[in-house]
């Protein structure tokens, strides 16, 4: 039976690249990018006592890298989502459109909760 209340709840899980459901939402940034930024930020924190200005500059650079990667990742997610529905035949069943709407809702919700 269709549960309208449950269907309106945000999806906690995004499909993995192989199409299966993952255990949680997909990270917005690739793991290698996150690790490098975390390393740089950790270095800034650890060197603050000895050289505060340099540590702050390094932390600012890490922040700038994180925001740039996030903007790029979100733009790519948007591009892929739009490709999935923009050129569909008007007679297409609403299933594909509903999936795209759910993805937009999930991603936007994650941004609003951040």
PDB file of C-alpha atoms in Angstrom:
ATOM      1  CA  UNK A   1       0.000   0.000   0.000  1.00  0.00           C
ATOM      2  CA  UNK A   2       1.246   3.500  -0.826  1.00  0.00           C
ATOM      3  CA  UNK A   3       2.179   5.507   2.271  1.00  0.00           C
ATOM      4  CA  UNK A   4       1.940   9.186   1.346  1.00  0.00           C
ATOM      5  CA  UNK A   5       3.465  10.396   4.615  1.00  0.00           C
ATOM      6  CA  UNK A   6       6.503   8.154   4.221  1.00  0.00           C
ATOM      7  CA  UNK A   7       6.909   9.121   0.574  1.00  0.00           C
ATOM      8  CA  UNK A   8       7.155  12.781   1.571  1.00  0.00           C
ATOM      9  CA  UNK A   9      10.038  12.160   3.984  1.00  0.00           C
ATOM     10  CA  UNK A  10      13.517  12.997   2.701  1.00  0.00           C
ATOM     11  CA  UNK A  11      15.491  10.078   1.411  1.00  0.00           C
ATOM     12  CA  UNK A  12      18.359   9.178   3.750  1.00  0.00           C
ATOM     13  CA  UNK A  13      20.059   7.042   1.185  1.00  0.00           C
ATOM     14  CA  UNK A  14      21.265   7.756  -2.293  1.00  0.00           C
ATOM     15  CA  UNK A  15      21.853   5.024  -4.826  1.00  0.00           C
ATOM     16  CA  UNK A  16      25.458   3.918  -4.947  1.00  0.00           C
ATOM     17  CA  UNK A  17      27.236   4.040  -8.317  1.00  0.00           C
ATOM     18  CA  UNK A  18      26.328   0.389  -8.899  1.00  0.00           C
ATOM     19  CA  UNK A  19      22.622   1.196  -8.385  1.00  0.00           C
ATOM     20  CA  UNK A  20      22.305  -0.409  -4.943  1.00  0.00           C
ATOM     21  CA  UNK A  21      21.268   1.588  -1.910  1.00  0.00           C
ATOM     22  CA  UNK A  22      24.096   2.747   0.301  1.00  0.00           C
ATOM     23  CA  UNK A  23      23.914   2.940   4.084  1.00  0.00           C
ATOM     24  CA  UNK A  24      23.798   6.740   4.091  1.00  0.00           C
ATOM     25  CA  UNK A  25      23.895   9.741   1.823  1.00  0.00           C
ATOM     26  CA  UNK A  26      26.764   9.904  -0.603  1.00  0.00           C
ATOM     27  CA  UNK A  27      29.484  12.342   0.467  1.00  0.00           C
ATOM     28  CA  UNK A  28      29.352  15.658  -1.333  1.00  0.00           C
ATOM     29  CA  UNK A  29      33.124  15.731  -1.809  1.00  0.00           C
ATOM     30  CA  UNK A  30      35.318  12.937  -3.145  1.00  0.00           C
ATOM     31  CA  UNK A  31      37.258  11.099  -0.428  1.00  0.00           C
ATOM     32  CA  UNK A  32      40.701  12.124  -1.704  1.00  0.00           C
ATOM     33  CA  UNK A  33      39.687  15.790  -1.640  1.00  0.00           C
ATOM     34  CA  UNK A  34      38.248  15.498   1.876  1.00  0.00           C
ATOM     35  CA  UNK A  35      41.362  13.750   3.175  1.00  0.00           C
ATOM     36  CA  UNK A  36      43.722  16.367   1.756  1.00  0.00           C
ATOM     37  CA  UNK A  37      41.667  19.254   3.154  1.00  0.00           C
ATOM     38  CA  UNK A  38      41.427  17.551   6.558  1.00  0.00           C
ATOM     39  CA  UNK A  39      45.189  17.001   6.533  1.00  0.00           C
ATOM     40  CA  UNK A  40      45.854  20.663   5.741  1.00  0.00           C
ATOM     41  CA  UNK A  41      43.418  21.859   8.388  1.00  0.00           C
ATOM     42  CA  UNK A  42      44.914  19.503  10.964  1.00  0.00           C
ATOM     43  CA  UNK A  43      48.375  20.807  10.140  1.00  0.00           C
ATOM     44  CA  UNK A  44      47.146  24.374  10.631  1.00  0.00           C
ATOM     45  CA  UNK A  45      45.692  23.514  14.028  1.00  0.00           C
ATOM     46  CA  UNK A  46      48.852  21.701  15.120  1.00  0.00           C
ATOM     47  CA  UNK A  47      51.181  24.535  14.093  1.00  0.00           C
ATOM     48  CA  UNK A  48      49.075  27.392  15.465  1.00  0.00           C
ATOM     49  CA  UNK A  49      51.055  27.734  18.723  1.00  0.00           C
ATOM     50  CA  UNK A  50      54.364  28.160  16.892  1.00  0.00           C
ATOM     51  CA  UNK A  51      53.185  30.292  13.958  1.00  0.00           C
ATOM     52  CA  UNK A  52      49.615  31.569  14.343  1.00  0.00           C
ATOM     53  CA  UNK A  53      49.489  33.730  11.194  1.00  0.00           C
ATOM     54  CA  UNK A  54      50.819  30.978   8.951  1.00  0.00           C
ATOM     55  CA  UNK A  55      48.412  28.511  10.556  1.00  0.00           C
ATOM     56  CA  UNK A  56      45.484  30.837   9.901  1.00  0.00           C
ATOM     57  CA  UNK A  57      46.571  31.308   6.295  1.00  0.00           C
ATOM     58  CA  UNK A  58      46.768  27.536   5.871  1.00  0.00           C
ATOM     59  CA  UNK A  59      43.331  27.080   7.492  1.00  0.00           C
ATOM     60  CA  UNK A  60      41.908  29.731   5.174  1.00  0.00           C
ATOM     61  CA  UNK A  61      43.418  27.965   2.158  1.00  0.00           C
ATOM     62  CA  UNK A  62      41.894  24.665   3.320  1.00  0.00           C
ATOM     63  CA  UNK A  63      38.519  26.376   3.691  1.00  0.00           C
ATOM     64  CA  UNK A  64      38.806  27.903   0.213  1.00  0.00           C
ATOM     65  CA  UNK A  65      39.701  24.502  -1.258  1.00  0.00           C
ATOM     66  CA  UNK A  66      36.738  22.867   0.492  1.00  0.00           C
ATOM     67  CA  UNK A  67      34.273  25.486  -0.754  1.00  0.00           C
ATOM     68  CA  UNK A  68      35.642  25.313  -4.308  1.00  0.00           C
ATOM     69  CA  UNK A  69      35.392  21.517  -4.330  1.00  0.00           C
ATOM     70  CA  UNK A  70      31.872  21.702  -2.914  1.00  0.00           C
ATOM     71  CA  UNK A  71      30.733  24.172  -5.569  1.00  0.00           C
ATOM     72  CA  UNK A  72      32.233  21.989  -8.309  1.00  0.00           C
ATOM     73  CA  UNK A  73      30.727  18.803  -6.879  1.00  0.00           C
ATOM     74  CA  UNK A  74      27.275  20.385  -6.566  1.00  0.00           C
ATOM     75  CA  UNK A  75      27.453  21.740 -10.111  1.00  0.00           C
ATOM     76  CA  UNK A  76      28.324  18.259 -11.384  1.00  0.00           C
ATOM     77  CA  UNK A  77      25.491  16.653  -9.384  1.00  0.00           C
ATOM     78  CA  UNK A  78      23.091  19.238 -10.846  1.00  0.00           C
ATOM     79  CA  UNK A  79      24.341  18.580 -14.377  1.00  0.00           C
ATOM     80  CA  UNK A  80      23.891  14.819 -14.012  1.00  0.00           C
ATOM     81  CA  UNK A  81      20.437  15.207 -12.462  1.00  0.00           C
ATOM     82  CA  UNK A  82      19.300  17.590 -15.198  1.00  0.00           C
ATOM     83  CA  UNK A  83      20.551  15.250 -17.917  1.00  0.00           C
ATOM     84  CA  UNK A  84      18.357  12.577 -16.407  1.00  0.00           C
ATOM     85  CA  UNK A  85      15.096  14.455 -16.889  1.00  0.00           C
ATOM     86  CA  UNK A  86      15.530  17.495 -19.158  1.00  0.00           C
ATOM     87  CA  UNK A  87      15.313  15.661 -22.485  1.00  0.00           C
ATOM     88  CA  UNK A  88      12.714  13.048 -21.545  1.00  0.00           C
ATOM     89  CA  UNK A  89       9.798  12.503 -23.845  1.00  0.00           C
ATOM     90  CA  UNK A  90       6.741  14.382 -22.509  1.00  0.00           C
ATOM     91  CA  UNK A  91       4.847  11.095 -22.518  1.00  0.00           C
ATOM     92  CA  UNK A  92       7.357   9.590 -20.089  1.00  0.00           C
ATOM     93  CA  UNK A  93       5.907   8.174 -16.930  1.00  0.00           C
ATOM     94  CA  UNK A  94       6.303  10.374 -13.900  1.00  0.00           C
ATOM     95  CA  UNK A  95       8.517   7.776 -12.201  1.00  0.00           C
ATOM     96  CA  UNK A  96      11.725   9.217 -13.656  1.00  0.00           C
ATOM     97  CA  UNK A  97      10.602  12.747 -12.827  1.00  0.00           C
ATOM     98  CA  UNK A  98       9.666  11.732  -9.295  1.00  0.00           C
ATOM     99  CA  UNK A  99      13.117  10.211  -8.803  1.00  0.00           C
ATOM    100  CA  UNK A 100      14.784  13.447  -9.963  1.00  0.00           C
ATOM    101  CA  UNK A 101      12.582  15.498  -7.638  1.00  0.00           C
ATOM    102  CA  UNK A 102      13.480  13.244  -4.705  1.00  0.00           C
ATOM    103  CA  UNK A 103      17.192  13.664  -5.492  1.00  0.00           C
ATOM    104  CA  UNK A 104      16.862  17.465  -5.632  1.00  0.00           C
ATOM    105  CA  UNK A 105      14.923  17.424  -2.350  1.00  0.00           C
ATOM    106  CA  UNK A 106      17.484  15.195  -0.615  1.00  0.00           C
ATOM    107  CA  UNK A 107      20.460  17.243  -1.788  1.00  0.00           C
ATOM    108  CA  UNK A 108      18.848  20.575  -0.967  1.00  0.00           C
ATOM    109  CA  UNK A 109      17.820  19.275   2.456  1.00  0.00           C
ATOM    110  CA  UNK A 110      21.391  18.263   3.190  1.00  0.00           C
ATOM    111  CA  UNK A 111      22.599  21.735   2.271  1.00  0.00           C
ATOM    112  CA  UNK A 112      20.004  23.378   4.499  1.00  0.00           C
ATOM    113  CA  UNK A 113      20.959  21.139   7.434  1.00  0.00           C
ATOM    114  CA  UNK A 114      24.693  21.843   7.008  1.00  0.00           C
TER     115      UNK A 114
END
